[in-house]
mmCIF file of N, CA and C in Angstrom:
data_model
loop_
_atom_site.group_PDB
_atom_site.id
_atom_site.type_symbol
_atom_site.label_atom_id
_atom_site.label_comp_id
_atom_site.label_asym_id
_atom_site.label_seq_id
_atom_site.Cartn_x
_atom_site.Cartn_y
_atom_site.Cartn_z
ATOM 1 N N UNK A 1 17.373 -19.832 -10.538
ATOM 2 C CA UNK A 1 16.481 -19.405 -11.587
ATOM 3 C C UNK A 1 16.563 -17.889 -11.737
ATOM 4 N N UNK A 2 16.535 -17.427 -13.003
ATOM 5 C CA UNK A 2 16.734 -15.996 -13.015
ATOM 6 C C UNK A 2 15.550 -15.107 -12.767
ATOM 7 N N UNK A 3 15.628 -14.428 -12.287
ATOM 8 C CA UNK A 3 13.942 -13.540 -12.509
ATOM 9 C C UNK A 3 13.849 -12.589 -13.637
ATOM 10 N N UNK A 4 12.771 -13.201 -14.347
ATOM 11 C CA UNK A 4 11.923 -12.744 -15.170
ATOM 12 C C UNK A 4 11.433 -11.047 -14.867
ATOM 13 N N UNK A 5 12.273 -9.961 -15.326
ATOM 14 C CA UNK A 5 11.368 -9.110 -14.651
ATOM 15 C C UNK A 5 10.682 -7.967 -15.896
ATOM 16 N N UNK A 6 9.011 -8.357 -15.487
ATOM 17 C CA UNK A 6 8.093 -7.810 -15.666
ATOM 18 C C UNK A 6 7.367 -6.625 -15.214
ATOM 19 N N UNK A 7 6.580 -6.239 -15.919
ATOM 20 C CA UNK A 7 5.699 -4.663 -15.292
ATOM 21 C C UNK A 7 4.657 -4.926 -15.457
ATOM 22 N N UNK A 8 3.436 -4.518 -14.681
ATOM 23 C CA UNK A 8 2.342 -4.459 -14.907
ATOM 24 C C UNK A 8 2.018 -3.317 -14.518
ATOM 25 N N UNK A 9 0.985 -2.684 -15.649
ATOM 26 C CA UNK A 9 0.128 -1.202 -15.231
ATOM 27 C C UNK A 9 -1.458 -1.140 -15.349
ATOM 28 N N UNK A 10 -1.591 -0.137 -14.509
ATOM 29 C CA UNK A 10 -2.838 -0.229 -14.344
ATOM 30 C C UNK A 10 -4.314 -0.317 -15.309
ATOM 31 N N UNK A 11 -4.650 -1.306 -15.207
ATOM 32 C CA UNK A 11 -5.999 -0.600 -16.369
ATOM 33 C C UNK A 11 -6.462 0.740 -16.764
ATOM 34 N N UNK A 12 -6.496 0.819 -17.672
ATOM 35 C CA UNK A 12 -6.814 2.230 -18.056
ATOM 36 C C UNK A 12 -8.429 2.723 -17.685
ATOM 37 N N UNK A 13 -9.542 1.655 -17.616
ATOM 38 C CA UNK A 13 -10.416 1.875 -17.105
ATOM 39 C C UNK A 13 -10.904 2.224 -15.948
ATOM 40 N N UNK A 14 -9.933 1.838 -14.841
ATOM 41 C CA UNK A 14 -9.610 1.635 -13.227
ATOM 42 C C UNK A 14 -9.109 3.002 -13.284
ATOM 43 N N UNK A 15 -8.469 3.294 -13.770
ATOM 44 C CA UNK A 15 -7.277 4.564 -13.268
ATOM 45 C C UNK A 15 -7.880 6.174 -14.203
ATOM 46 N N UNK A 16 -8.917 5.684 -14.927
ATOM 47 C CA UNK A 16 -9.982 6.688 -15.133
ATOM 48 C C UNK A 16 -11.142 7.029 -14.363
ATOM 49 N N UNK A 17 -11.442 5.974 -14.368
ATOM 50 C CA UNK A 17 -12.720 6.316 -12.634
ATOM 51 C C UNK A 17 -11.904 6.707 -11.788
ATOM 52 N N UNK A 18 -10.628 6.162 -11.117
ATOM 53 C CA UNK A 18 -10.367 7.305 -10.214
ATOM 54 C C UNK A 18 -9.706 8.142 -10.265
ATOM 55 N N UNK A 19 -9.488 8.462 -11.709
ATOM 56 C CA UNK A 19 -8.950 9.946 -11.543
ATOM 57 C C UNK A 19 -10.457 11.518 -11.714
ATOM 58 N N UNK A 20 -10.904 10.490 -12.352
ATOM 59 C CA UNK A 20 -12.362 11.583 -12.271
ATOM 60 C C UNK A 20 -12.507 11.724 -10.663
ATOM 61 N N UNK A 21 -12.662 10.550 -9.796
ATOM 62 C CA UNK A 21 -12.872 10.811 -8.550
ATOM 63 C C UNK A 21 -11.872 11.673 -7.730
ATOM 64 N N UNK A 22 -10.854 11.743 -7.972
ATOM 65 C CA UNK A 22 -9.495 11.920 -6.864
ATOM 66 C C UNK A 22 -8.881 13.177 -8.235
ATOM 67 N N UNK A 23 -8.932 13.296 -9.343
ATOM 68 C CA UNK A 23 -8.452 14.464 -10.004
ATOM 69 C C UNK A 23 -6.358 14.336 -10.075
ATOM 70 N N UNK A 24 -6.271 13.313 -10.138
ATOM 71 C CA UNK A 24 -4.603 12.795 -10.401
ATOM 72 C C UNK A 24 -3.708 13.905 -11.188
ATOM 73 N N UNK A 25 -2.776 14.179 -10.517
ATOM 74 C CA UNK A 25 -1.898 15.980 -11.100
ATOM 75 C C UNK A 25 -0.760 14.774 -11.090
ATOM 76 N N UNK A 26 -0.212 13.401 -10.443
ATOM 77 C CA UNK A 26 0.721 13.572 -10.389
ATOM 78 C C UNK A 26 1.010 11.645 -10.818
ATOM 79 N N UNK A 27 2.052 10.975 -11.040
ATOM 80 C CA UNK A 27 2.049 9.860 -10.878
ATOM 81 C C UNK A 27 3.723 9.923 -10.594
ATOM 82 N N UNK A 28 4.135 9.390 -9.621
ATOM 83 C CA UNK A 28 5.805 8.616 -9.343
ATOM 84 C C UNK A 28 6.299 7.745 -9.788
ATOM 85 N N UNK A 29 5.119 6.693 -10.213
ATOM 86 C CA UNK A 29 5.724 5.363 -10.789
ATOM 87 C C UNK A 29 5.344 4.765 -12.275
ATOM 88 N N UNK A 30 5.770 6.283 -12.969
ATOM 89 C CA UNK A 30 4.998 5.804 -14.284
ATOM 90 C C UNK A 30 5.497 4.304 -14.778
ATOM 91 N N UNK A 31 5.446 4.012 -16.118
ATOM 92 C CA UNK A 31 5.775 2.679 -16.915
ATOM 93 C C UNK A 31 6.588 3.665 -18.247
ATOM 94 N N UNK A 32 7.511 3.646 -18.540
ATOM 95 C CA UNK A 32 8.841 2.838 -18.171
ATOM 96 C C UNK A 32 9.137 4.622 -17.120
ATOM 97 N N UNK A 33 9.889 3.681 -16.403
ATOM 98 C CA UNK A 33 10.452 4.485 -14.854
ATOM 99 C C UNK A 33 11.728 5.318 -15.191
ATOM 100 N N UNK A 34 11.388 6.686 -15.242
ATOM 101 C CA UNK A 34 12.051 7.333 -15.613
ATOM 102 C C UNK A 34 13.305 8.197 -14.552
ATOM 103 N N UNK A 35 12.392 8.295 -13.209
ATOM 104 C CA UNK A 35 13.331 8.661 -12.151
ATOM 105 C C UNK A 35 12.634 7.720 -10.811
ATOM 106 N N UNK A 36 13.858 8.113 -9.960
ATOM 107 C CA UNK A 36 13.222 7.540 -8.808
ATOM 108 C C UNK A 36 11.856 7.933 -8.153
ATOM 109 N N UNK A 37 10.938 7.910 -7.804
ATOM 110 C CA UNK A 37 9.485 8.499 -7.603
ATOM 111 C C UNK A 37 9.837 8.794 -5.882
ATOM 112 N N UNK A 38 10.845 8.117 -5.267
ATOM 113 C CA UNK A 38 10.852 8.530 -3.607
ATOM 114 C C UNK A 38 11.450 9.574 -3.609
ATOM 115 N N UNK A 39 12.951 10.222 -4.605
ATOM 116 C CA UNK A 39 13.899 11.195 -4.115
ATOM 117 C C UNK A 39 13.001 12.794 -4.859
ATOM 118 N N UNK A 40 11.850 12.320 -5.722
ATOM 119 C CA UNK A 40 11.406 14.009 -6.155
ATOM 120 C C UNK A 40 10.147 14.407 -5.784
ATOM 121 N N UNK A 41 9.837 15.784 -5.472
ATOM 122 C CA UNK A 41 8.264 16.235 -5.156
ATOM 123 C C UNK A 41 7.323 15.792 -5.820
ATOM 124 N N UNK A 42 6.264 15.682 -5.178
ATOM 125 C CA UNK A 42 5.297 14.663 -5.774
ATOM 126 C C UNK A 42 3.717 16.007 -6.105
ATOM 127 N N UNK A 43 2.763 15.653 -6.884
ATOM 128 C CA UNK A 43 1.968 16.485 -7.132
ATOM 129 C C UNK A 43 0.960 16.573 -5.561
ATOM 130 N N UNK A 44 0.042 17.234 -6.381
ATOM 131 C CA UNK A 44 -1.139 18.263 -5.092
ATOM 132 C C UNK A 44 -1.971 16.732 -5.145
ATOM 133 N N UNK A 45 -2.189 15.600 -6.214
ATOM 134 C CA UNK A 45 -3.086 14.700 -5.971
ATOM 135 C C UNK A 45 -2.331 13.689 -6.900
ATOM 136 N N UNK A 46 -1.987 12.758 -6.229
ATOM 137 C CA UNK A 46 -1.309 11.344 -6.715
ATOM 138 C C UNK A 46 -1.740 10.069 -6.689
ATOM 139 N N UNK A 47 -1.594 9.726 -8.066
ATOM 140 C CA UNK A 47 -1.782 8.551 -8.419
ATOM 141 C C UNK A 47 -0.385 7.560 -8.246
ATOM 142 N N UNK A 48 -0.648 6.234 -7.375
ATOM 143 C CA UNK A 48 0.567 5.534 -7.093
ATOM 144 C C UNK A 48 0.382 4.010 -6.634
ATOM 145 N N UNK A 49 1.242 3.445 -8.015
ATOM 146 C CA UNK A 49 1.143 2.131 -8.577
ATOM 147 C C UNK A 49 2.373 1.463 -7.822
ATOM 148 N N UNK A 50 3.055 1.191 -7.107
ATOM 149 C CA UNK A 50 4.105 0.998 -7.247
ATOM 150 C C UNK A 50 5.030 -0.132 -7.248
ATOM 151 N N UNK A 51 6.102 -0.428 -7.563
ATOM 152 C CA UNK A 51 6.535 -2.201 -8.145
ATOM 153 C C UNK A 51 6.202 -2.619 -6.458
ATOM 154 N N UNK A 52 5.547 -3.685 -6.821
ATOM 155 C CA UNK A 52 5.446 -4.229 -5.727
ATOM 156 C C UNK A 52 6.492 -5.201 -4.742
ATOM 157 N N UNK A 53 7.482 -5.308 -5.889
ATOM 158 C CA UNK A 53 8.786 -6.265 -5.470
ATOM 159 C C UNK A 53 9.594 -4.692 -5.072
ATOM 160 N N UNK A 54 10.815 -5.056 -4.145
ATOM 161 C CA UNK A 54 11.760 -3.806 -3.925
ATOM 162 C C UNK A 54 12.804 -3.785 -5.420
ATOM 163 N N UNK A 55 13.064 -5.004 -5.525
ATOM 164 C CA UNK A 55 14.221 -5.829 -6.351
ATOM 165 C C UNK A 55 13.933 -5.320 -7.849
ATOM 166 N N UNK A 56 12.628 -5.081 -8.231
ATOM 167 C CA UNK A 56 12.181 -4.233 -9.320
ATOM 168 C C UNK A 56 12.012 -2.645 -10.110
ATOM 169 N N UNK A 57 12.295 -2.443 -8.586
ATOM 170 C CA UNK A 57 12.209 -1.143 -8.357
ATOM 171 C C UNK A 57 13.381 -0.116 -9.135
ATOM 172 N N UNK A 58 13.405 1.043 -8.886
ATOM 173 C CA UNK A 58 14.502 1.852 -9.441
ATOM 174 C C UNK A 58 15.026 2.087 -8.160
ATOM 175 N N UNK A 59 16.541 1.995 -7.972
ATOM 176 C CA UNK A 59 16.830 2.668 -6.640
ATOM 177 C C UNK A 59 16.011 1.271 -5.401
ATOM 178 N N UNK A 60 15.543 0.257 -5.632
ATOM 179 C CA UNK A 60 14.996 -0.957 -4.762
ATOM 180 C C UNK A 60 13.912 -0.436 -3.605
ATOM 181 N N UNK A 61 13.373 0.640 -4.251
ATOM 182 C CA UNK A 61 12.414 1.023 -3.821
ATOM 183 C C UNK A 61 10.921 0.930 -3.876
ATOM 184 N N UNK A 62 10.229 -0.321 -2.847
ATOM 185 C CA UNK A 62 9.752 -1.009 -3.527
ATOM 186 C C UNK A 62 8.364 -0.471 -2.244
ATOM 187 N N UNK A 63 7.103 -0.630 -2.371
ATOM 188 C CA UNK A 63 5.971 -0.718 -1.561
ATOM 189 C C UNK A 63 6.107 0.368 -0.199
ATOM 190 N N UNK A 64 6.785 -0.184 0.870
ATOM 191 C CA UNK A 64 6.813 0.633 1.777
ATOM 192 C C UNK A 64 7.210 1.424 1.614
ATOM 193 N N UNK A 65 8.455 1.705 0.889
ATOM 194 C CA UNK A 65 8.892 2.742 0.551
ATOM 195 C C UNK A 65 7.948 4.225 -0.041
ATOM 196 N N UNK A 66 7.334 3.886 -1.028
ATOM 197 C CA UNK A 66 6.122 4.822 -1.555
ATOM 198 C C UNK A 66 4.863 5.173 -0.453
ATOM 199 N N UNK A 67 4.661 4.468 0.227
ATOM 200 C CA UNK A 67 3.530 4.256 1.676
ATOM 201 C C UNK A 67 4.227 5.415 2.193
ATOM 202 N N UNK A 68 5.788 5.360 2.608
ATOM 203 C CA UNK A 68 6.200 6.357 3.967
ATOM 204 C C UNK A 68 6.556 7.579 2.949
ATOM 205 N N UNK A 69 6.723 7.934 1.553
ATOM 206 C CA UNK A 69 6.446 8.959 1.339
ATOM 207 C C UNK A 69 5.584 9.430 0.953
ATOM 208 N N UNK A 70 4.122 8.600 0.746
ATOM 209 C CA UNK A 70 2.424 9.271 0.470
ATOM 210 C C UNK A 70 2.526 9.670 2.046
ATOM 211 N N UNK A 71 2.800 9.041 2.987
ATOM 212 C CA UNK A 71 2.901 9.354 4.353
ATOM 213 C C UNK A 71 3.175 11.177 4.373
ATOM 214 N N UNK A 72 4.438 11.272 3.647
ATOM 215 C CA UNK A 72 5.238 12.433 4.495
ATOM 216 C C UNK A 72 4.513 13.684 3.625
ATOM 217 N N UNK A 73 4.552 13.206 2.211
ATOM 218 C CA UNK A 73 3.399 14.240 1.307
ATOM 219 C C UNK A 73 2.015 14.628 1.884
ATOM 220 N N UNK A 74 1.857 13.657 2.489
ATOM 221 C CA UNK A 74 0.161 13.745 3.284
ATOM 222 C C UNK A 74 0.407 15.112 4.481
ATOM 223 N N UNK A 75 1.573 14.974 4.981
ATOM 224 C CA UNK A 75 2.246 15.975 5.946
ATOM 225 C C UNK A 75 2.029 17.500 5.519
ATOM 226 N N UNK A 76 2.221 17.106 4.353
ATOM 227 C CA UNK A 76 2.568 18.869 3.941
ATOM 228 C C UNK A 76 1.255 19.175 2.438
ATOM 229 N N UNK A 77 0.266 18.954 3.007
ATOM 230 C CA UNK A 77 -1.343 18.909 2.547
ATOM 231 C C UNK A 77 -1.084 18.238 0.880
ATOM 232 N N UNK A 78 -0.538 16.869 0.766
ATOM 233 C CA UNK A 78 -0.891 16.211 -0.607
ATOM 234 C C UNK A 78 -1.423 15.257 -0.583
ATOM 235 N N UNK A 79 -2.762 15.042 -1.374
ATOM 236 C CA UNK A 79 -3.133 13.605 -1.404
ATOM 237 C C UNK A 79 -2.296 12.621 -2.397
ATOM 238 N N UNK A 80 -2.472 11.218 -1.921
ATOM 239 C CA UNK A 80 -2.490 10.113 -2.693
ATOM 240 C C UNK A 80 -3.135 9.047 -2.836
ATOM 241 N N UNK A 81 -3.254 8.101 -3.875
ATOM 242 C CA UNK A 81 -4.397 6.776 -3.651
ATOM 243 C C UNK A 81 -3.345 5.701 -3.798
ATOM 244 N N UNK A 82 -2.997 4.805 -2.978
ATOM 245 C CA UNK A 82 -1.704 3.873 -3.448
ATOM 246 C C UNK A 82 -2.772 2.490 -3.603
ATOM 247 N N UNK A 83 -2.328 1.430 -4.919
ATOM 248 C CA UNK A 83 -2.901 0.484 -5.144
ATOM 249 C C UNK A 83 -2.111 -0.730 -4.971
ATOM 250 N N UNK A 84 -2.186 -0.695 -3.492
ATOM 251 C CA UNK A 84 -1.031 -2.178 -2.863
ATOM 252 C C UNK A 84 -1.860 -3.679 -2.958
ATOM 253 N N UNK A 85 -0.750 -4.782 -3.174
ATOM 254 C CA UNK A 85 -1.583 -5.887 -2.704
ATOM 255 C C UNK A 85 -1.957 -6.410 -1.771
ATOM 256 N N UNK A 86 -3.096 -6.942 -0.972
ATOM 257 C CA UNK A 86 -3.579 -7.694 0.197
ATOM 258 C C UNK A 86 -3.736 -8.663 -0.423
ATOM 259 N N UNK A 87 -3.966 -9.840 0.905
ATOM 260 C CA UNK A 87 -4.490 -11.246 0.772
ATOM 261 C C UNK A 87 -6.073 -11.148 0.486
ATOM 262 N N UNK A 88 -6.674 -12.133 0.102
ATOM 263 C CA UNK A 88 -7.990 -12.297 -0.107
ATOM 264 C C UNK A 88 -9.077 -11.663 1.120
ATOM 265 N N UNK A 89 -8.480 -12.376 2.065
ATOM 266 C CA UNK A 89 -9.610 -11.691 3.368
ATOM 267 C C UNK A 89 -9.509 -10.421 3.979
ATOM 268 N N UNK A 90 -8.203 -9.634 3.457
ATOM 269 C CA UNK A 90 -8.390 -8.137 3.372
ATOM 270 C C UNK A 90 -9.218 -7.300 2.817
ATOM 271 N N UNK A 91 -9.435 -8.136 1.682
ATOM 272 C CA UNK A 91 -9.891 -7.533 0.692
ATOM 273 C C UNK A 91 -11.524 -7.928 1.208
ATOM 274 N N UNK A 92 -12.159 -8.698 1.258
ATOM 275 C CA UNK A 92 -13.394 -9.427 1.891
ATOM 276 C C UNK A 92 -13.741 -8.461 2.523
ATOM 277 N N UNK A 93 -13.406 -8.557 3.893
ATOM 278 C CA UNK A 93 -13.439 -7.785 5.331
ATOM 279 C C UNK A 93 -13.454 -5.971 4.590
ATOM 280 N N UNK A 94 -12.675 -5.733 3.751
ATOM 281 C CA UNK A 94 -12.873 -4.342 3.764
ATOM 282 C C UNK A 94 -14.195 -3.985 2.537
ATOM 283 N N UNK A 95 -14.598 -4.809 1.954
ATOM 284 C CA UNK A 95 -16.016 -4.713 0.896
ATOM 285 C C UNK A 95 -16.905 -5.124 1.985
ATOM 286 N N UNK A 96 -16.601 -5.455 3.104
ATOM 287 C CA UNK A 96 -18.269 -5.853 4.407
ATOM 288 C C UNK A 96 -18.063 -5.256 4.773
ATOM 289 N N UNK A 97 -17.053 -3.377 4.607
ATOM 290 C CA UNK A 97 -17.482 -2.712 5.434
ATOM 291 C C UNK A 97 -16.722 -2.523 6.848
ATOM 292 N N UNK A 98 -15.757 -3.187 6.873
ATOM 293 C CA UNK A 98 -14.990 -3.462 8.122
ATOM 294 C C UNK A 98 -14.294 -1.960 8.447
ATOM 295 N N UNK A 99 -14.577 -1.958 9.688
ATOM 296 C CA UNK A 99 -13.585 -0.726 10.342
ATOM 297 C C UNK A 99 -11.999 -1.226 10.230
ATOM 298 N N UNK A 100 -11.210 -0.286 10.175
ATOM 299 C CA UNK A 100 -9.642 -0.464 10.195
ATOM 300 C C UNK A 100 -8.995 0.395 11.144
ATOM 301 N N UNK A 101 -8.569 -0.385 11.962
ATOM 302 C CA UNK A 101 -7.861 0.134 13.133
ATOM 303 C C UNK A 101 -6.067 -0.671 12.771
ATOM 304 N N UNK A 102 -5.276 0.434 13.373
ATOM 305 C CA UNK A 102 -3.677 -0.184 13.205
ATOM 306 C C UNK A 102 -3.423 -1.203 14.886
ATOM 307 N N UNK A 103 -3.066 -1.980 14.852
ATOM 308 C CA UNK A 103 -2.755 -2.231 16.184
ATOM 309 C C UNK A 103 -1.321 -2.672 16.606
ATOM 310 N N UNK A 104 -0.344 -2.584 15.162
ATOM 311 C CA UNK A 104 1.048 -2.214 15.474
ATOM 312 C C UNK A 104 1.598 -3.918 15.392
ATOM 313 N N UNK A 105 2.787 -3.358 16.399
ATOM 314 C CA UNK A 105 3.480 -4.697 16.656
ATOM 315 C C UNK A 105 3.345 -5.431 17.948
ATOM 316 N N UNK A 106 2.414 -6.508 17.926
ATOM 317 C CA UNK A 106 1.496 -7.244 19.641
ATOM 318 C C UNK A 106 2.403 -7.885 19.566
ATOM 319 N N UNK A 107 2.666 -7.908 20.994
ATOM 320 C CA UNK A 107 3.868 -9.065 21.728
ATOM 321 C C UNK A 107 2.942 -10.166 22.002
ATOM 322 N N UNK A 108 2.878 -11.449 20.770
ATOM 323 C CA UNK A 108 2.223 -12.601 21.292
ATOM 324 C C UNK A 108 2.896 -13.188 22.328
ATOM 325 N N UNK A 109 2.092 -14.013 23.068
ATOM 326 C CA UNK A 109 2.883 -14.506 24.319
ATOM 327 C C UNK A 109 2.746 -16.099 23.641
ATOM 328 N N UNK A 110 3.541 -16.384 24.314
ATOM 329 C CA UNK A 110 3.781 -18.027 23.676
ATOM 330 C C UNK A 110 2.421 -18.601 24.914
ATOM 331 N N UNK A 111 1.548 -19.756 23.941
ATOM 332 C CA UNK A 111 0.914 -20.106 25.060
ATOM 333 C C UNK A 111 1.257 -21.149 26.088
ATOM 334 N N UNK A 112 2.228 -21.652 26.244
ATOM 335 C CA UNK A 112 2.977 -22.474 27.258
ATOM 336 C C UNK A 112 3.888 -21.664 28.364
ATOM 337 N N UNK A 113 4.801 -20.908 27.837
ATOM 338 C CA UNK A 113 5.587 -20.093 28.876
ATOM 339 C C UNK A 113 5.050 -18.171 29.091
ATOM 340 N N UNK A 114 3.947 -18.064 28.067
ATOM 341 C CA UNK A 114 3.645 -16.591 28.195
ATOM 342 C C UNK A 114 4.701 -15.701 28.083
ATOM 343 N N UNK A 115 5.872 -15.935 27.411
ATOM 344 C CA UNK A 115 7.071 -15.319 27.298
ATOM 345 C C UNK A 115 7.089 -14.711 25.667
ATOM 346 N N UNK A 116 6.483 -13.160 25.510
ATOM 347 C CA UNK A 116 6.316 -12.364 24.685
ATOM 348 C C UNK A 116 7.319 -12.916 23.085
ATOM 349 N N UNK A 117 6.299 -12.982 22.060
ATOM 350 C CA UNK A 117 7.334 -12.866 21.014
ATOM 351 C C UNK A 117 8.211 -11.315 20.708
ATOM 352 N N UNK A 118 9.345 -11.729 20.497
ATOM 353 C CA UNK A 118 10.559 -10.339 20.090
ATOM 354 C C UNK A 118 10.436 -10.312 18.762
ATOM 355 N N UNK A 119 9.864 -10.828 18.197
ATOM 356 C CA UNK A 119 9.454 -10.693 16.180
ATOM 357 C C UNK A 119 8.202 -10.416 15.866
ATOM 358 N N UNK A 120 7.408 -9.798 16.212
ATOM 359 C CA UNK A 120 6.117 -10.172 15.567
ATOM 360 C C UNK A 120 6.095 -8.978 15.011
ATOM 361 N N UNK A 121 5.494 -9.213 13.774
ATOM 362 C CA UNK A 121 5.123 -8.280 12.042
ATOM 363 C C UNK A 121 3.491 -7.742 12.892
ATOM 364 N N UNK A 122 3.547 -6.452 12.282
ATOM 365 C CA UNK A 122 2.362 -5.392 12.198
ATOM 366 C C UNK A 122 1.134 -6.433 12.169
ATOM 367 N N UNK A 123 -0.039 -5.712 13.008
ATOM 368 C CA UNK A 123 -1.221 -6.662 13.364
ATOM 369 C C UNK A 123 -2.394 -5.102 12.682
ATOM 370 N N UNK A 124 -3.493 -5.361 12.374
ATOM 371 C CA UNK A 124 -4.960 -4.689 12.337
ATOM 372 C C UNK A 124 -6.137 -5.474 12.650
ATOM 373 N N UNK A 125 -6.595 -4.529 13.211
ATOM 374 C CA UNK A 125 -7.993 -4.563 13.986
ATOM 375 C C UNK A 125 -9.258 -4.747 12.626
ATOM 376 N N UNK A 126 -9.461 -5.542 12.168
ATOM 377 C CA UNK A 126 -11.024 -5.436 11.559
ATOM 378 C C UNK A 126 -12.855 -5.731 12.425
ATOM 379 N N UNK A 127 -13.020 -4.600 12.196
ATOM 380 C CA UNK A 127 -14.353 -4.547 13.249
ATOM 381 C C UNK A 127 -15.406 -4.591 12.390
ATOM 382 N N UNK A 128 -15.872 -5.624 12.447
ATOM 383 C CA UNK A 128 -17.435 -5.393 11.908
ATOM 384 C C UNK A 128 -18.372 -5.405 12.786
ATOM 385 N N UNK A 129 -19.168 -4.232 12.816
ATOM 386 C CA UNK A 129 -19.855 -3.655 14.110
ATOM 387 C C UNK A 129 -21.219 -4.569 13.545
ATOM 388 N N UNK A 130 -22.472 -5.269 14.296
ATOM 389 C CA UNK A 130 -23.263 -5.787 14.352
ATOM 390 C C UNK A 130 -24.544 -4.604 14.310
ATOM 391 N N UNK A 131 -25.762 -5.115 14.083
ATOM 392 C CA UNK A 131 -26.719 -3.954 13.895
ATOM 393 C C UNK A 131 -26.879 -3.448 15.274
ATOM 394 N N UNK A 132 -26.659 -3.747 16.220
ATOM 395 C CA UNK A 132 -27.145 -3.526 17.620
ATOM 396 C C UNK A 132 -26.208 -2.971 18.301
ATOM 397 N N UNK A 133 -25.116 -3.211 17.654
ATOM 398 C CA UNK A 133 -23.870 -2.981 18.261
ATOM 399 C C UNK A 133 -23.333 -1.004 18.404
ATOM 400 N N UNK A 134 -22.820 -1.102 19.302
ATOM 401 C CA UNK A 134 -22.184 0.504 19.269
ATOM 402 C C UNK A 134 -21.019 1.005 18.771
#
C-alpha cells in the first residue's frame, strides 16, 4: 500500500495561547518545509511541531531527532515547546499532576530465570504524591 503522505498543523488557536505565553521568535518545522529544521540555528524561543513519522520528514528527520536538538539549543540558553504524541495515560497521569522522573533503560529480569532483558525501550517514573505523602 502506498503511503498517503499528509501534514497536519497546528491550530491556530493552540499556537496563539502559546505563543503569548512562551513569545515564539522561531519555528523549524514550518508547513510547507522549506529547509531542514535539524542542520540550521534555531531562534532565542521555539515553537516545534514536528512530522511525527521520520519517513515524512525532510532529510527523515523525524521526532527524536528535533527532541536532541531542542536538547542541544537548550545548551546554549534557547528555549523550546515541542508538541509530541503520547498514549492516552500519558497524557491522564500528566493533567493529575504527576511528577516525571526519566528512569532510562531498566534491565527487566525475566520472571522465571531473572536473566536481564538486553532490549528494553526507555521507562518513566510517574509519581503521584498522596496528600500525606512527602
Amino acid at each position: 500500500m502506498k503511503h498517503d503522505k499528509r501534514y497536519w498543523i497546528t491550530p491556530p488557536e493552540l499556537l496563539a495561547e502559546l505563543t503569548k505565553e512562551f513569545n515564539f521568535d522561531f519555528d523549524p518545522c514550518p508547513y510547507p518545509y522549506k529547509k531542514d529544521g535539524i542542520s540550521i540555528p534555531w531562534g532565542r524561543s521555539n515553537w516545534v511541531n514536528p512530522p511525527f513519522r521520520a519517513k515524512d520528514a525532510v532529510n527523515g528527520n523525524g521526532p527524536t531527532s528535533f527532541a536532541r536538538k531542542a536538547i542541544e539549543e537548550q545548551k546554549i540558553g534557547k528555549g523550546s515547546v515541542l508538541i509530541l504524541p503520547v498514549v492516552s495515560y500519558v497524557d491522564m497521569l500528566l493533567r493529575a499532576g504527576a511528577e516525571l522522573r526519566p528512569a532510562g533503560r531498566v534491565p527487566w529480569l525475566d520472571a522465571r530465570t531473572r536473566v536481564p532483558d538486553k532490549h528494553s525501550g526507555n521507562s518513566a517514573l510517574f509519581i503521584l504524591r498522596g496528600k500525606n505523602a512527602q
